[in-house]
XYZ file of C-alpha atoms in Angstrom:
439
model
C -16.446 -6.223 -1.417
C -12.402 -5.387 -3.223
C -9.574 -6.239 -0.069
C -7.614 -2.704 -0.302
C -3.743 -3.815 -1.360
C -0.987 -4.147 0.523
C 2.578 -3.745 -1.305
C 5.788 -4.456 0.128
C 8.910 -2.262 -2.236
C 11.872 -2.145 -1.457
C 16.432 -2.223 -3.223
C 16.801 -6.073 -3.785
C 17.820 -8.301 -0.894
C 16.030 -6.397 2.112
C 14.372 -9.064 3.116
C 10.237 -8.594 1.307
C 10.280 -12.356 0.056
C 11.087 -12.928 3.893
C 8.318 -10.503 5.760
C 5.627 -11.493 2.294
C 6.187 -15.629 3.712
C 6.469 -14.524 7.307
C 2.632 -12.227 6.949
C 0.911 -14.818 4.800
C 1.612 -18.207 6.677
C 3.241 -19.596 4.396
C 6.118 -20.286 2.084
C 4.672 -19.053 -1.349
C 7.677 -16.538 -2.321
C 10.736 -17.447 -3.423
C 13.425 -16.840 -0.461
C 17.765 -16.427 -1.644
C 20.073 -14.533 -0.599
C 20.346 -13.254 -4.296
C 19.237 -10.115 -5.475
C 16.921 -9.853 -8.061
C 14.766 -13.734 -7.348
C 11.473 -12.288 -6.849
C 11.328 -11.026 -11.015
C 7.443 -11.041 -10.581
C 4.607 -10.259 -8.450
C 4.056 -13.024 -5.401
C 0.011 -11.712 -3.415
C -1.876 -13.990 -1.015
C -4.506 -12.766 0.817
C -3.699 -11.939 4.411
C -5.805 -11.004 7.581
C -4.841 -9.884 11.217
C -7.608 -8.891 13.906
C -11.313 -9.580 11.098
C -8.661 -7.043 8.268
C -8.305 -9.317 5.313
C -5.943 -7.645 2.355
C -4.131 -9.156 -0.618
C -0.470 -8.994 0.272
C 1.613 -8.431 -2.652
C 5.322 -8.814 -3.002
C 7.814 -7.290 -5.514
C 11.065 -7.538 -7.314
C 14.025 -4.770 -6.170
C 13.509 -1.312 -7.433
C 18.134 -0.630 -7.719
C 19.127 2.274 -9.698
C 21.482 0.633 -12.542
C 18.881 -0.464 -15.226
C 21.510 -1.581 -17.567
C 20.343 -4.911 -17.331
C 16.644 -5.418 -19.641
C 15.482 -7.118 -16.633
C 16.343 -5.359 -14.062
C 14.825 -2.032 -15.455
C 11.882 -4.745 -16.133
C 11.382 -5.822 -12.915
C 11.816 -2.202 -11.493
C 8.620 -0.863 -14.102
C 6.105 -3.990 -12.830
C 7.407 -2.564 -8.631
C 6.538 0.978 -10.297
C 3.508 -0.310 -11.427
C 2.859 -1.849 -8.340
C 2.159 2.094 -6.909
C -0.590 2.583 -8.306
C -3.020 -0.509 -7.260
C -1.933 -0.663 -3.809
C -3.764 0.939 -0.888
C -0.172 0.782 1.748
C 3.100 0.355 0.847
C 5.636 -1.718 3.049
C 8.958 -0.226 1.973
C 11.764 -2.407 3.618
C 15.332 -1.289 4.206
C 18.512 -3.471 5.470
C 18.871 -1.940 9.097
C 21.826 -4.158 9.094
C 23.436 -1.909 6.276
C 24.148 1.656 5.283
C 22.107 3.794 3.577
C 22.457 2.828 -0.216
C 21.732 4.819 -3.252
C 18.933 2.506 -4.046
C 16.986 3.606 -0.830
C 17.399 6.579 -2.083
C 16.035 6.114 -5.134
C 13.579 4.041 -4.078
C 12.113 6.911 -1.767
C 11.658 8.834 -4.320
C 9.259 7.229 -6.639
C 7.467 6.774 -2.907
C 6.532 9.996 -2.464
C 6.308 11.140 -6.079
C 3.434 8.756 -5.443
C 1.934 10.127 -2.615
C 0.345 6.243 -0.797
C 0.819 6.108 2.493
C 4.203 4.414 3.071
C 5.134 1.977 6.240
C 9.318 2.371 6.811
C 9.721 -1.113 8.027
C 14.085 -1.951 8.929
C 14.406 -5.337 8.804
C 16.774 -7.322 10.047
C 16.832 -5.084 13.879
C 18.821 -7.435 15.876
C 18.586 -4.894 19.188
C 15.163 -3.835 19.350
C 17.082 -1.358 23.088
C 18.911 1.101 19.472
C 16.392 2.401 18.267
C 19.925 5.218 17.046
C 20.768 2.677 15.248
C 17.697 3.194 12.594
C 18.205 7.392 12.669
C 19.626 7.378 8.919
C 16.822 6.433 7.663
C 14.902 9.603 8.451
C 17.104 10.646 5.746
C 14.748 9.241 3.308
C 12.170 10.772 4.683
C 9.657 8.646 5.453
C 8.666 8.902 8.679
C 10.612 6.785 11.560
C 11.280 3.978 10.823
C 9.516 0.487 11.605
C 11.774 -1.260 12.875
C 11.151 -6.149 13.005
C 13.017 -9.069 12.222
C 11.146 -10.522 9.190
C 13.654 -14.176 9.612
C 12.705 -14.923 13.070
C 8.597 -13.392 13.023
C 10.524 -9.961 15.506
C 7.443 -7.292 15.590
C 5.508 -8.348 12.590
C 2.044 -7.933 15.342
C 2.766 -4.460 15.798
C 3.265 -3.702 11.705
C 0.154 -6.240 11.361
C -1.003 -4.072 13.635
C -0.185 -0.543 12.050
C -1.420 -1.919 8.601
C -4.733 -3.168 9.851
C -4.812 0.932 11.636
C -3.737 2.143 7.689
C -6.883 0.488 5.737
C -8.856 2.455 4.330
C -13.031 1.845 5.020
C -14.345 -0.420 1.948
C -16.715 2.328 1.495
C -17.174 0.728 -2.392
C -21.297 0.435 -2.410
C -22.783 -2.678 -4.674
C -25.905 -3.619 -6.651
C -27.850 -4.721 -3.739
C -30.064 -6.607 -5.707
C -27.991 -7.488 -8.889
C -25.908 -10.617 -9.382
C -22.632 -9.718 -10.372
C -20.962 -12.220 -12.889
C -16.853 -11.784 -13.131
C -16.218 -13.644 -16.797
C -12.113 -14.597 -15.885
C -9.332 -15.921 -17.378
C -6.041 -16.482 -19.351
C -4.940 -13.085 -22.432
C -7.222 -14.776 -25.585
C -9.355 -16.839 -25.451
C -12.059 -14.606 -25.836
C -13.927 -13.756 -22.978
C -14.580 -10.013 -24.081
C -15.719 -11.159 -27.196
C -18.096 -13.629 -24.994
C -19.248 -10.683 -23.205
C -19.921 -8.419 -26.241
C -22.709 -11.026 -27.481
C -23.976 -11.569 -24.013
C -25.014 -8.056 -24.408
C -25.434 -8.190 -27.752
C -23.337 -5.335 -28.978
C -20.131 -3.889 -28.689
C -19.592 -3.092 -25.053
C -16.390 -3.201 -24.449
C -12.993 -3.899 -27.345
C -11.776 -6.939 -28.537
C -8.503 -7.439 -30.051
C -6.331 -9.931 -31.293
C -3.218 -8.870 -29.546
C -3.080 -10.550 -25.533
C -4.049 -9.023 -22.035
C -6.049 -5.062 -24.252
C -8.298 -5.428 -21.797
C -6.125 -3.498 -18.774
C -9.046 -3.080 -16.110
C -12.281 -4.409 -14.948
C -15.267 -2.944 -16.774
C -19.311 -3.160 -15.455
C -21.843 -3.718 -17.569
C -24.984 -4.815 -16.504
C -27.838 -6.982 -18.626
C -30.819 -7.962 -17.894
C -32.495 -11.757 -19.033
C -35.831 -13.988 -16.729
C -36.657 -10.637 -14.985
C -33.531 -10.545 -12.820
C -30.672 -7.660 -13.182
C -26.782 -9.102 -13.778
C -23.205 -7.312 -13.781
C -21.057 -8.140 -15.579
C -17.528 -8.511 -14.825
C -14.821 -7.948 -17.913
C -11.300 -9.266 -16.550
C -8.520 -8.436 -17.999
C -5.779 -11.812 -18.786
C -4.517 -13.477 -16.279
C -0.884 -14.216 -17.546
C 1.631 -17.357 -16.488
C 4.016 -14.610 -14.080
C 6.657 -15.693 -16.544
C 5.030 -14.636 -19.220
C 4.401 -10.799 -16.808
C 6.503 -9.140 -19.306
C 5.164 -5.754 -18.645
C 3.969 -3.632 -15.692
C 1.004 -2.824 -16.710
C 0.452 -6.946 -17.356
C 0.266 -7.661 -13.259
C -1.308 -4.585 -13.239
C -4.451 -6.308 -14.491
C -4.173 -9.327 -12.604
C -5.102 -7.018 -9.235
C -8.009 -5.857 -10.945
C -9.149 -9.051 -12.400
C -8.170 -10.446 -8.614
C -10.452 -7.733 -7.229
C -13.277 -8.623 -9.694
C -13.542 -11.783 -7.909
C -13.560 -11.174 -4.817
C -16.689 -8.916 -5.228
C -18.241 -10.898 -7.742
C -21.218 -13.773 -7.171
C -20.751 -15.846 -9.772
C -17.362 -16.594 -11.506
C -17.751 -17.943 -15.863
C -13.577 -19.131 -15.974
C -13.709 -19.481 -19.566
C -11.091 -21.921 -21.592
C -9.480 -22.338 -24.702
C -10.975 -25.409 -26.183
C -7.883 -25.460 -28.502
C -5.162 -25.661 -25.716
C -7.143 -27.986 -23.024
C -6.560 -27.318 -18.812
C -3.790 -25.751 -18.461
C -1.654 -24.521 -15.268
C -2.843 -20.989 -15.668
C -6.100 -22.275 -15.442
C -5.959 -24.772 -12.598
C -4.301 -21.397 -10.374
C -7.611 -19.218 -11.262
C -10.117 -21.830 -10.907
C -8.447 -22.354 -7.680
C -8.508 -18.729 -5.776
C -12.918 -18.486 -7.992
C -13.183 -21.756 -5.926
C -10.754 -20.447 -2.810
C -12.264 -17.054 -1.669
C -16.088 -19.616 -1.962
C -17.720 -18.015 -5.377
C -20.021 -19.436 -7.455
C -18.994 -21.067 -11.052
C -19.288 -21.955 -14.731
C -16.920 -23.621 -16.670
C -17.197 -22.274 -20.249
C -14.481 -23.876 -23.191
C -14.795 -21.318 -25.754
C -13.288 -21.814 -29.833
C -15.288 -25.202 -29.989
C -16.096 -24.112 -33.809
C -12.338 -24.621 -34.037
C -12.364 -28.520 -32.903
C -12.921 -31.609 -35.072
C -15.085 -33.119 -33.278
C -17.597 -36.627 -33.336
C -20.228 -37.596 -31.132
C -17.772 -39.149 -28.018
C -15.721 -35.381 -28.662
C -18.009 -33.608 -25.877
C -18.069 -35.877 -23.503
C -14.175 -36.656 -23.615
C -13.152 -32.896 -23.225
C -15.424 -32.934 -20.310
C -14.211 -35.807 -18.568
C -10.794 -33.748 -19.188
C -11.838 -30.740 -17.285
C -12.763 -32.818 -14.500
C -9.655 -34.363 -13.970
C -7.950 -31.257 -13.810
C -10.173 -29.130 -12.152
C -11.368 -31.827 -10.395
C -12.110 -29.327 -6.487
C -14.600 -27.843 -9.002
C -17.022 -30.374 -9.617
C -20.176 -28.935 -8.872
C -19.418 -26.301 -11.703
C -21.170 -26.784 -14.674
C -19.172 -27.174 -18.059
C -20.752 -25.761 -21.442
C -19.011 -25.623 -24.923
C -19.489 -22.655 -26.357
C -18.263 -20.377 -29.588
C -18.210 -16.665 -28.508
C -17.064 -16.219 -32.717
C -20.390 -18.282 -34.394
C -22.473 -17.599 -30.851
C -23.492 -21.615 -30.837
C -24.317 -22.210 -27.178
C -24.218 -18.643 -25.996
C -27.867 -18.982 -25.606
C -26.874 -21.336 -22.387
C -24.387 -18.885 -20.322
C -27.299 -16.348 -18.693
C -29.738 -19.307 -18.014
C -26.512 -21.210 -16.375
C -26.099 -17.778 -14.169
C -28.782 -17.822 -13.064
C -29.532 -20.939 -11.828
C -25.891 -20.828 -10.502
C -27.008 -17.979 -8.201
C -29.797 -19.072 -6.758
C -28.182 -22.246 -6.452
C -25.838 -19.977 -4.636
C -28.054 -18.002 -2.150
C -30.129 -21.518 -1.707
C -31.783 -22.463 1.929
C -32.634 -24.927 3.181
C -35.393 -25.987 5.412
C -33.543 -26.728 9.208
C -36.187 -29.466 9.418
C -35.831 -30.934 6.003
C -31.285 -30.507 6.361
C -32.331 -32.343 9.105
C -34.440 -35.125 7.926
C -31.428 -35.414 5.410
C -29.254 -35.645 8.133
C -30.914 -38.709 9.808
C -31.678 -40.314 6.799
C -27.135 -40.470 5.355
C -26.293 -41.723 9.504
C -28.451 -44.070 9.185
C -27.334 -45.490 5.982
C -23.955 -44.947 6.955
C -22.739 -44.132 10.338
C -19.516 -42.255 10.644
C -16.716 -44.423 11.830
C -15.784 -45.068 15.141
C -12.314 -43.341 16.411
C -10.291 -45.705 19.093
C -13.792 -47.104 20.361
C -15.758 -44.300 20.818
C -18.427 -43.593 18.576
C -18.623 -39.822 16.647
C -22.145 -38.559 16.599
C -23.668 -36.292 14.622
C -26.747 -34.986 16.507
C -27.488 -32.242 14.757
C -26.986 -29.602 11.139
C -28.435 -25.889 10.315
C -27.505 -24.064 7.851
C -25.583 -20.526 9.036
C -24.761 -18.392 5.923
C -24.925 -18.194 1.884
C -22.774 -17.871 -1.094
C -21.807 -20.158 -1.055
C -24.242 -22.522 1.024
C -22.410 -23.508 4.411
C -23.985 -26.076 6.852
C -22.347 -26.337 10.552
C -23.132 -29.812 11.502
C -22.938 -30.533 15.229
C -21.590 -33.795 16.470
C -19.425 -35.098 19.770
C -15.846 -35.809 18.161
C -15.294 -32.310 15.367
C -11.798 -33.420 15.053
C -12.431 -37.200 13.751
C -15.149 -36.736 11.508
C -12.337 -37.772 8.341
C -12.730 -35.830 4.827
C -14.193 -39.236 3.706
C -16.828 -38.568 5.413
C -17.399 -34.838 4.590
C -17.383 -35.590 0.934
C -20.109 -38.123 1.713
C -22.794 -35.577 3.183
C -21.806 -33.339 0.239
C -22.586 -34.769 -1.769
C -25.937 -36.091 0.019
C -26.830 -32.681 0.316
C -26.442 -32.044 -3.660
C -28.567 -35.500 -4.518
C -31.679 -33.650 -2.163
C -31.060 -30.120 -2.709
C -29.415 -29.254 -5.911
C -26.913 -26.845 -5.447
C -24.860 -27.136 -9.227
C -23.224 -24.324 -9.906
C -21.637 -23.465 -6.525
C -19.872 -25.138 -3.623
C -20.699 -26.224 -0.484
C -19.028 -25.403 3.323
C -19.346 -27.536 5.921
C -17.748 -27.190 9.091
C -17.881 -29.802 12.086
C -18.600 -27.904 15.787
C -18.994 -29.855 19.362
C -22.092 -30.186 20.271
C -22.100 -28.207 23.395
C -23.509 -31.095 25.763
C -20.442 -33.490 24.184
C -18.366 -35.542 26.784
């Protein structure tokens, strides 16, 4: 299911990025006491009380739009309103109400979205009268916080979660959902059309043609798949029109609700930093994946080119070593016929369940061949394993010292699982848990 979107909106320098970092638990946004530092939207998943949502940090909206860059930032922030389920409208409690605040409030009232008026930089929470002037904005009672000091943040999260919409989207239970993602103009829509055998998706030489995530149904080997063609994801420095970032959020939502991700690369350009970010988001969400190097027909090749190119991809996307690489050409149809069988295999791997007896037989053999290292003279024992989830396959390993299992040993166990049971095309999640009987 796609996650609800919560956008932080406000004039420059009211603390939007500080709140973004506070709510997401990290320093993702640049924070500086200079208006206009945040020029493009940042997004990151957040969770509170078991509810997940995507938080979006936006550039400040200023009434003065003579500067083309500020005008662009304003358009991007306004466009975020169309995608957000909840708006956090931030004002500076230490400053008087400004024309910019009133301008933002006017935009929000017109948008008709649920709004929480957040009064930041509050120093005295016992004096609500200090916030009375913000009632003039017509957006309800100001909610006092101090993002810099983390004060009242838990209560704000409670309020956000209480307002999140219920997830009512109905997905096809018997169909695997396949999101086609990648940078603009790498050939995603052309590949979808090749797979569908018809012009279901508009194809253009202009990057960013696909604005929305478009679902198309296809049957293969007696199974139905839903192909989700998404807008191209640009680097933030190249999001020059508000609609581009609007498309990115839709693409992230498509990845969220997909079972399998087709990561489309431009073979003529190699793996870029943005490719890594797209792949990283898919990997972090635990999605099965297939890497498609498109425009393969445009390269000069010899008998070593494919192997060398795949090695370069593996080095750049080392965290996605489980994903098969297919060299294709949407233009000529070269190797496109290999994509659907790869999708079928990845879907089967992502939903594969391993018999507990077979799993523990493998565990005994793996530990016998290579036991985990002792820690401070104390033996580390792994006694039992069981699979608890699919999509991605998730395994619990019970041990007497879960925090002393080295990352390299976790990788060793993952490799053993893949050697014995396959799992090509899907990540594997391994969790170490303490035995109840362990001393």
